[in-house]
Amino acid sequence: MAEHQEYQEHQLERISTGWRCTVCHKTWQAKPRTECVGLRVFAYAQIDWERLATVSGLRRRGLRLAPGQQPAGCYERSAGRPRQVLLYWVHEAASAKALTEAQRQALERAREGWRRWLTCESCGGKIEPGRRRRRLRLCWVCEEAQRVRQQQQEIRA
């Protein structure tokens, strides 16, 4: 999400409660001293997330920005970077590109590696989440069986 850099002067109009910018639609009781972002600024609570989305929100929906697609507006964060988070119309977005064969094969290899990492080397069962960090890559039952075998060998020796 890139920060919008096109700052300009507010295009102010007088309203009953103070001043309103015709570009960003923000209102003030007194004339503002800030610059206008040049986009419609939405209040976070008023954003229609069915029709508007951030770039990452589009990606989650299987979409991407269409060539030349301009932001529909933004919302402002009180802290953090970027200060203005750009919003785009969902209906203008393009469908995400299909994976190439090489990308599909690389993804499948990564998934297979992850499956092997989550599978017990001894019995083929699922390794519990708390045991995944262990280097043995054994489920609890197989690890206990291995420990008992080692104790029996020590006793025999």
C-alpha atoms as an extended CHARMM CRD file, in Angstrom:
* protein
*
       157  EXT
         1         1  MET       CA              0.0000000000        0.0000000000        0.0000000000  PROA      1               0.0000000000
         2         2  ALA       CA              1.7210000000        3.1180000000       -1.2230000000  PROA      2               0.0000000000
         3         3  GLU       CA              1.2430000000        6.4250000000        0.4950000000  PROA      3               0.0000000000
         4         4  HSD       CA             -0.6310000000        8.9570000000       -1.6230000000  PROA      4               0.0000000000
         5         5  GLN       CA              1.6720000000       11.9400000000       -2.2650000000  PROA      5               0.0000000000
         6         6  GLU       CA             -0.4410000000       14.3960000000       -4.2890000000  PROA      6               0.0000000000
         7         7  TYR       CA             -1.0760000000       17.0680000000       -1.6660000000  PROA      7               0.0000000000
         8         8  GLN       CA             -2.8920000000       20.2500000000       -2.6320000000  PROA      8               0.0000000000
         9         9  GLU       CA             -4.8450000000       23.0620000000       -1.0540000000  PROA      9               0.0000000000
        10        10  HSD       CA             -8.3200000000       22.2820000000        0.2440000000  PROA      10              0.0000000000
        11        11  GLN       CA            -11.1780000000       23.4330000000       -2.0080000000  PROA      11              0.0000000000
        12        12  LEU       CA            -13.2560000000       24.9400000000        0.7940000000  PROA      12              0.0000000000
        13        13  GLU       CA            -16.9250000000       25.7740000000        0.8590000000  PROA      13              0.0000000000
        14        14  ARG       CA            -18.8140000000       27.3900000000        3.6920000000  PROA      14              0.0000000000
        15        15  ILE       CA            -21.4230000000       25.2060000000        5.4300000000  PROA      15              0.0000000000
        16        16  SER       CA            -23.6330000000       25.8470000000        8.4520000000  PROA      16              0.0000000000
        17        17  THR       CA            -21.2380000000       24.1300000000       10.8970000000  PROA      17              0.0000000000
        18        18  GLY       CA            -17.9910000000       25.5440000000        9.4850000000  PROA      18              0.0000000000
        19        19  TRP       CA            -15.9750000000       24.5440000000        6.4320000000  PROA      19              0.0000000000
        20        20  ARG       CA            -15.9860000000       21.5460000000        4.0760000000  PROA      20              0.0000000000
        21        21  CYS       CA            -13.4870000000       20.4830000000        1.4090000000  PROA      21              0.0000000000
        22        22  THR       CA            -15.1990000000       19.4960000000       -1.8610000000  PROA      22              0.0000000000
        23        23  VAL       CA            -12.3100000000       17.1380000000       -2.7510000000  PROA      23              0.0000000000
        24        24  CYS       CA            -11.6350000000       15.1230000000        0.4300000000  PROA      24              0.0000000000
        25        25  HSD       CA            -15.0900000000       15.7680000000        2.0240000000  PROA      25              0.0000000000
        26        26  LYS       CA            -13.5810000000       16.5110000000        5.4470000000  PROA      26              0.0000000000
        27        27  THR       CA            -15.2430000000       19.1590000000        7.6260000000  PROA      27              0.0000000000
        28        28  TRP       CA            -13.8600000000       21.6520000000       10.1500000000  PROA      28              0.0000000000
        29        29  GLN       CA            -15.3040000000       24.2460000000       12.4960000000  PROA      29              0.0000000000
        30        30  ALA       CA            -12.5080000000       26.6980000000       11.5780000000  PROA      30              0.0000000000
        31        31  LYS       CA            -10.5000000000       27.0490000000        8.3620000000  PROA      31              0.0000000000
        32        32  PRO       CA             -7.9780000000       24.1830000000        8.1980000000  PROA      32              0.0000000000
        33        33  ARG       CA             -4.2220000000       24.7540000000        8.0420000000  PROA      33              0.0000000000
        34        34  THR       CA             -3.5200000000       21.3080000000        6.6080000000  PROA      34              0.0000000000
        35        35  GLU       CA             -3.1420000000       20.2290000000        3.0030000000  PROA      35              0.0000000000
        36        36  CYS       CA             -5.6740000000       18.1390000000        1.1020000000  PROA      36              0.0000000000
        37        37  VAL       CA             -4.6860000000       14.5830000000        0.1120000000  PROA      37              0.0000000000
        38        38  GLY       CA             -6.5380000000       14.9940000000       -3.1840000000  PROA      38              0.0000000000
        39        39  LEU       CA             -8.7670000000       11.9740000000       -2.5560000000  PROA      39              0.0000000000
        40        40  ARG       CA            -12.0540000000       11.3390000000       -0.8210000000  PROA      40              0.0000000000
        41        41  VAL       CA            -11.2540000000       10.5660000000        2.8310000000  PROA      41              0.0000000000
        42        42  PHE       CA            -13.6190000000        7.9850000000        4.2890000000  PROA      42              0.0000000000
        43        43  ALA       CA            -14.3140000000        7.6050000000        8.0010000000  PROA      43              0.0000000000
        44        44  TYR       CA            -13.2300000000        4.0520000000        8.8400000000  PROA      44              0.0000000000
        45        45  ALA       CA            -16.6030000000        3.1530000000       10.3580000000  PROA      45              0.0000000000
        46        46  GLN       CA            -18.4080000000        4.2840000000        7.1930000000  PROA      46              0.0000000000
        47        47  ILE       CA            -16.3550000000        2.2530000000        4.6670000000  PROA      47              0.0000000000
        48        48  ASP       CA            -18.4510000000       -0.2310000000        2.6790000000  PROA      48              0.0000000000
        49        49  TRP       CA            -16.0100000000       -3.1590000000        2.6150000000  PROA      49              0.0000000000
        50        50  GLU       CA            -18.1720000000       -4.9850000000        0.0500000000  PROA      50              0.0000000000
        51        51  ARG       CA            -17.5270000000       -2.2750000000       -2.5350000000  PROA      51              0.0000000000
        52        52  LEU       CA            -14.1300000000       -0.8960000000       -1.4410000000  PROA      52              0.0000000000
        53        53  ALA       CA            -10.9090000000       -2.7110000000       -0.5770000000  PROA      53              0.0000000000
        54        54  THR       CA             -7.2330000000       -2.1040000000        0.0530000000  PROA      54              0.0000000000
        55        55  VAL       CA             -4.6410000000       -3.7480000000       -2.2070000000  PROA      55              0.0000000000
        56        56  SER       CA             -4.2020000000       -6.5970000000        0.2770000000  PROA      56              0.0000000000
        57        57  GLY       CA             -7.9910000000       -6.9100000000        0.5690000000  PROA      57              0.0000000000
        58        58  LEU       CA             -8.2030000000       -7.2890000000       -3.2080000000  PROA      58              0.0000000000
        59        59  ARG       CA             -5.5230000000      -10.0000000000       -3.0890000000  PROA      59              0.0000000000
        60        60  ARG       CA             -7.4920000000      -11.9260000000       -0.4580000000  PROA      60              0.0000000000
        61        61  ARG       CA            -10.4690000000      -11.8880000000       -2.8580000000  PROA      61              0.0000000000
        62        62  GLY       CA             -8.3730000000      -13.2290000000       -5.7370000000  PROA      62              0.0000000000
        63        63  LEU       CA             -8.1940000000       -9.8360000000       -7.4490000000  PROA      63              0.0000000000
        64        64  ARG       CA             -5.4920000000       -7.3400000000       -8.3520000000  PROA      64              0.0000000000
        65        65  LEU       CA             -5.4050000000       -3.7240000000       -9.4470000000  PROA      65              0.0000000000
        66        66  ALA       CA             -6.4330000000       -3.2680000000      -13.0700000000  PROA      66              0.0000000000
        67        67  PRO       CA             -3.8830000000       -1.4810000000      -15.2790000000  PROA      67              0.0000000000
        68        68  GLY       CA             -4.2430000000        2.2320000000      -14.6160000000  PROA      68              0.0000000000
        69        69  GLN       CA             -6.7750000000        1.7820000000      -11.7870000000  PROA      69              0.0000000000
        70        70  GLN       CA             -6.8390000000        4.8770000000       -9.5830000000  PROA      70              0.0000000000
        71        71  PRO       CA             -7.7010000000        4.9280000000       -5.8670000000  PROA      71              0.0000000000
        72        72  ALA       CA            -11.3420000000        5.6500000000       -5.0260000000  PROA      72              0.0000000000
        73        73  GLY       CA            -10.2970000000        7.2810000000       -1.7790000000  PROA      73              0.0000000000
        74        74  CYS       CA             -8.5000000000        6.5420000000        1.4430000000  PROA      74              0.0000000000
        75        75  TYR       CA             -8.8960000000        6.3850000000        5.1750000000  PROA      75              0.0000000000
        76        76  GLU       CA             -6.4890000000        7.9770000000        7.6040000000  PROA      76              0.0000000000
        77        77  ARG       CA             -4.7500000000        6.1970000000       10.4290000000  PROA      77              0.0000000000
        78        78  SER       CA             -3.9410000000        8.1100000000       13.5760000000  PROA      78              0.0000000000
        79        79  ALA       CA             -0.6450000000        6.2420000000       13.9290000000  PROA      79              0.0000000000
        80        80  GLY       CA              1.6040000000        4.1230000000       11.7850000000  PROA      80              0.0000000000
        81        81  ARG       CA              2.7970000000        4.2360000000        8.2250000000  PROA      81              0.0000000000
        82        82  PRO       CA              1.4250000000        4.8570000000        5.6970000000  PROA      82              0.0000000000
        83        83  ARG       CA             -0.8020000000        7.5330000000        7.2010000000  PROA      83              0.0000000000
        84        84  GLN       CA             -3.3310000000        7.2970000000        4.3530000000  PROA      84              0.0000000000
        85        85  VAL       CA             -4.4200000000        3.7890000000        3.3960000000  PROA      85              0.0000000000
        86        86  LEU       CA             -5.6450000000        3.7570000000       -0.1940000000  PROA      86              0.0000000000
        87        87  LEU       CA             -8.9840000000        2.1930000000       -1.1080000000  PROA      87              0.0000000000
        88        88  TYR       CA            -10.0210000000        0.8780000000       -4.5190000000  PROA      88              0.0000000000
        89        89  TRP       CA            -13.3510000000       -0.0330000000       -6.0950000000  PROA      89              0.0000000000
        90        90  VAL       CA            -13.7490000000       -3.8210000000       -6.1420000000  PROA      90              0.0000000000
        91        91  HSD       CA            -15.7850000000       -3.7790000000       -9.3730000000  PROA      91              0.0000000000
        92        92  GLU       CA            -12.9000000000       -2.0720000000      -11.2230000000  PROA      92              0.0000000000
        93        93  ALA       CA            -10.2960000000       -4.6330000000      -10.1140000000  PROA      93              0.0000000000
        94        94  ALA       CA             -9.0180000000       -7.3470000000      -12.4380000000  PROA      94              0.0000000000
        95        95  SER       CA             -8.8950000000      -11.0510000000      -11.7630000000  PROA      95              0.0000000000
        96        96  ALA       CA             -5.5640000000      -12.2530000000      -10.3920000000  PROA      96              0.0000000000
        97        97  LYS       CA             -3.2110000000      -13.8530000000      -12.8770000000  PROA      97              0.0000000000
        98        98  ALA       CA             -3.2300000000      -17.6330000000      -13.0630000000  PROA      98              0.0000000000
        99        99  LEU       CA             -0.0800000000      -19.3610000000      -11.8220000000  PROA      99              0.0000000000
       100       100  THR       CA              2.4180000000      -20.5310000000      -14.4030000000  PROA      100             0.0000000000
       101       101  GLU       CA              3.2860000000      -24.2300000000      -14.5060000000  PROA      101             0.0000000000
       102       102  ALA       CA              6.6650000000      -23.5440000000      -12.8550000000  PROA      102             0.0000000000
       103       103  GLN       CA              4.9890000000      -21.5650000000      -10.0480000000  PROA      103             0.0000000000
       104       104  ARG       CA              2.3970000000      -24.3030000000       -9.5640000000  PROA      104             0.0000000000
       105       105  GLN       CA              5.1460000000      -26.9710000000       -9.2960000000  PROA      105             0.0000000000
       106       106  ALA       CA              7.1500000000      -24.8450000000       -6.8270000000  PROA      106             0.0000000000
       107       107  LEU       CA              4.0460000000      -24.3460000000       -4.6920000000  PROA      107             0.0000000000
       108       108  GLU       CA              3.3210000000      -28.0840000000       -4.6900000000  PROA      108             0.0000000000
       109       109  ARG       CA              6.9340000000      -28.8560000000       -3.6830000000  PROA      109             0.0000000000
       110       110  ALA       CA              6.6500000000      -26.3790000000       -0.8030000000  PROA      110             0.0000000000
       111       111  ARG       CA              3.3490000000      -27.9050000000        0.3260000000  PROA      111             0.0000000000
       112       112  GLU       CA              4.8340000000      -31.4150000000        0.1620000000  PROA      112             0.0000000000
       113       113  GLY       CA              7.7910000000      -30.3010000000        2.2830000000  PROA      113             0.0000000000
       114       114  TRP       CA              5.4070000000      -28.8170000000        4.8290000000  PROA      114             0.0000000000
       115       115  ARG       CA              3.3680000000      -32.0540000000        4.9010000000  PROA      115             0.0000000000
       116       116  ARG       CA              6.5610000000      -34.0380000000        5.5600000000  PROA      116             0.0000000000
       117       117  TRP       CA              7.4910000000      -31.6290000000        8.3530000000  PROA      117             0.0000000000
       118       118  LEU       CA              4.1020000000      -32.2050000000       10.0380000000  PROA      118             0.0000000000
       119       119  THR       CA              4.2040000000      -36.0130000000        9.6880000000  PROA      119             0.0000000000
       120       120  CYS       CA              5.8410000000      -38.4340000000       12.1130000000  PROA      120             0.0000000000
       121       121  GLU       CA              8.8210000000      -40.1640000000       10.4860000000  PROA      121             0.0000000000
       122       122  SER       CA              8.1350000000      -43.3790000000       12.3620000000  PROA      122             0.0000000000
       123       123  CYS       CA              4.3930000000      -44.0520000000       12.1040000000  PROA      123             0.0000000000
       124       124  GLY       CA              3.2130000000      -41.4310000000        9.5920000000  PROA      124             0.0000000000
       125       125  GLY       CA              0.8140000000      -39.8590000000       12.1090000000  PROA      125             0.0000000000
       126       126  LYS       CA              0.2980000000      -36.1590000000       12.6520000000  PROA      126             0.0000000000
       127       127  ILE       CA              2.7970000000      -34.3450000000       14.8920000000  PROA      127             0.0000000000
       128       128  GLU       CA              1.1290000000      -32.2080000000       17.5670000000  PROA      128             0.0000000000
       129       129  PRO       CA              1.7010000000      -28.4290000000       17.3090000000  PROA      129             0.0000000000
       130       130  GLY       CA              3.7770000000      -28.2710000000       20.5110000000  PROA      130             0.0000000000
       131       131  ARG       CA              6.1830000000      -30.9110000000       19.2040000000  PROA      131             0.0000000000
       132       132  ARG       CA              6.8110000000      -29.4570000000       15.7370000000  PROA      132             0.0000000000
       133       133  ARG       CA              9.8580000000      -27.5320000000       16.8730000000  PROA      133             0.0000000000
       134       134  ARG       CA             11.6230000000      -30.6840000000       17.9790000000  PROA      134             0.0000000000
       135       135  ARG       CA             14.3160000000      -32.0210000000       15.7040000000  PROA      135             0.0000000000
       136       136  LEU       CA             13.2300000000      -35.6560000000       16.1710000000  PROA      136             0.0000000000
       137       137  ARG       CA             10.0740000000      -35.1410000000       14.0570000000  PROA      137             0.0000000000
       138       138  LEU       CA              8.2640000000      -37.8800000000       15.9840000000  PROA      138             0.0000000000
       139       139  CYS       CA              4.7700000000      -37.8900000000       17.4200000000  PROA      139             0.0000000000
       140       140  TRP       CA              4.4080000000      -38.2620000000       21.1920000000  PROA      140             0.0000000000
       141       141  VAL       CA              3.6900000000      -42.0190000000       21.0550000000  PROA      141             0.0000000000
       142       142  CYS       CA              6.7290000000      -42.8200000000       18.8740000000  PROA      142             0.0000000000
       143       143  GLU       CA              8.9880000000      -40.5630000000       20.9510000000  PROA      143             0.0000000000
       144       144  GLU       CA              7.9180000000      -42.3790000000       24.1340000000  PROA      144             0.0000000000
       145       145  ALA       CA              8.4360000000      -45.7700000000       22.4570000000  PROA      145             0.0000000000
       146       146  GLN       CA             11.9300000000      -44.6980000000       21.3720000000  PROA      146             0.0000000000
       147       147  ARG       CA             12.7430000000      -43.5420000000       24.9250000000  PROA      147             0.0000000000
       148       148  VAL       CA             11.5700000000      -46.8870000000       26.3770000000  PROA      148             0.0000000000
       149       149  ARG       CA             13.6890000000      -48.8280000000       23.8220000000  PROA      149             0.0000000000
       150       150  GLN       CA             16.7480000000      -46.7740000000       24.7370000000  PROA      150             0.0000000000
       151       151  GLN       CA             16.1880000000      -47.4660000000       28.4570000000  PROA      151             0.0000000000
       152       152  GLN       CA             15.8140000000      -51.1880000000       27.7530000000  PROA      152             0.0000000000
       153       153  GLN       CA             19.0770000000      -51.2160000000       25.7700000000  PROA      153             0.0000000000
       154       154  GLU       CA             20.8840000000      -49.4460000000       28.6210000000  PROA      154             0.0000000000
       155       155  ILE       CA             19.5390000000      -51.9910000000       31.1170000000  PROA      155             0.0000000000
       156       156  ARG       CA             20.6560000000      -54.9110000000       28.9010000000  PROA      156             0.0000000000
       157       157  ALA       CA             24.0950000000      -53.4010000000       28.4880000000  PROA      157             0.0000000000
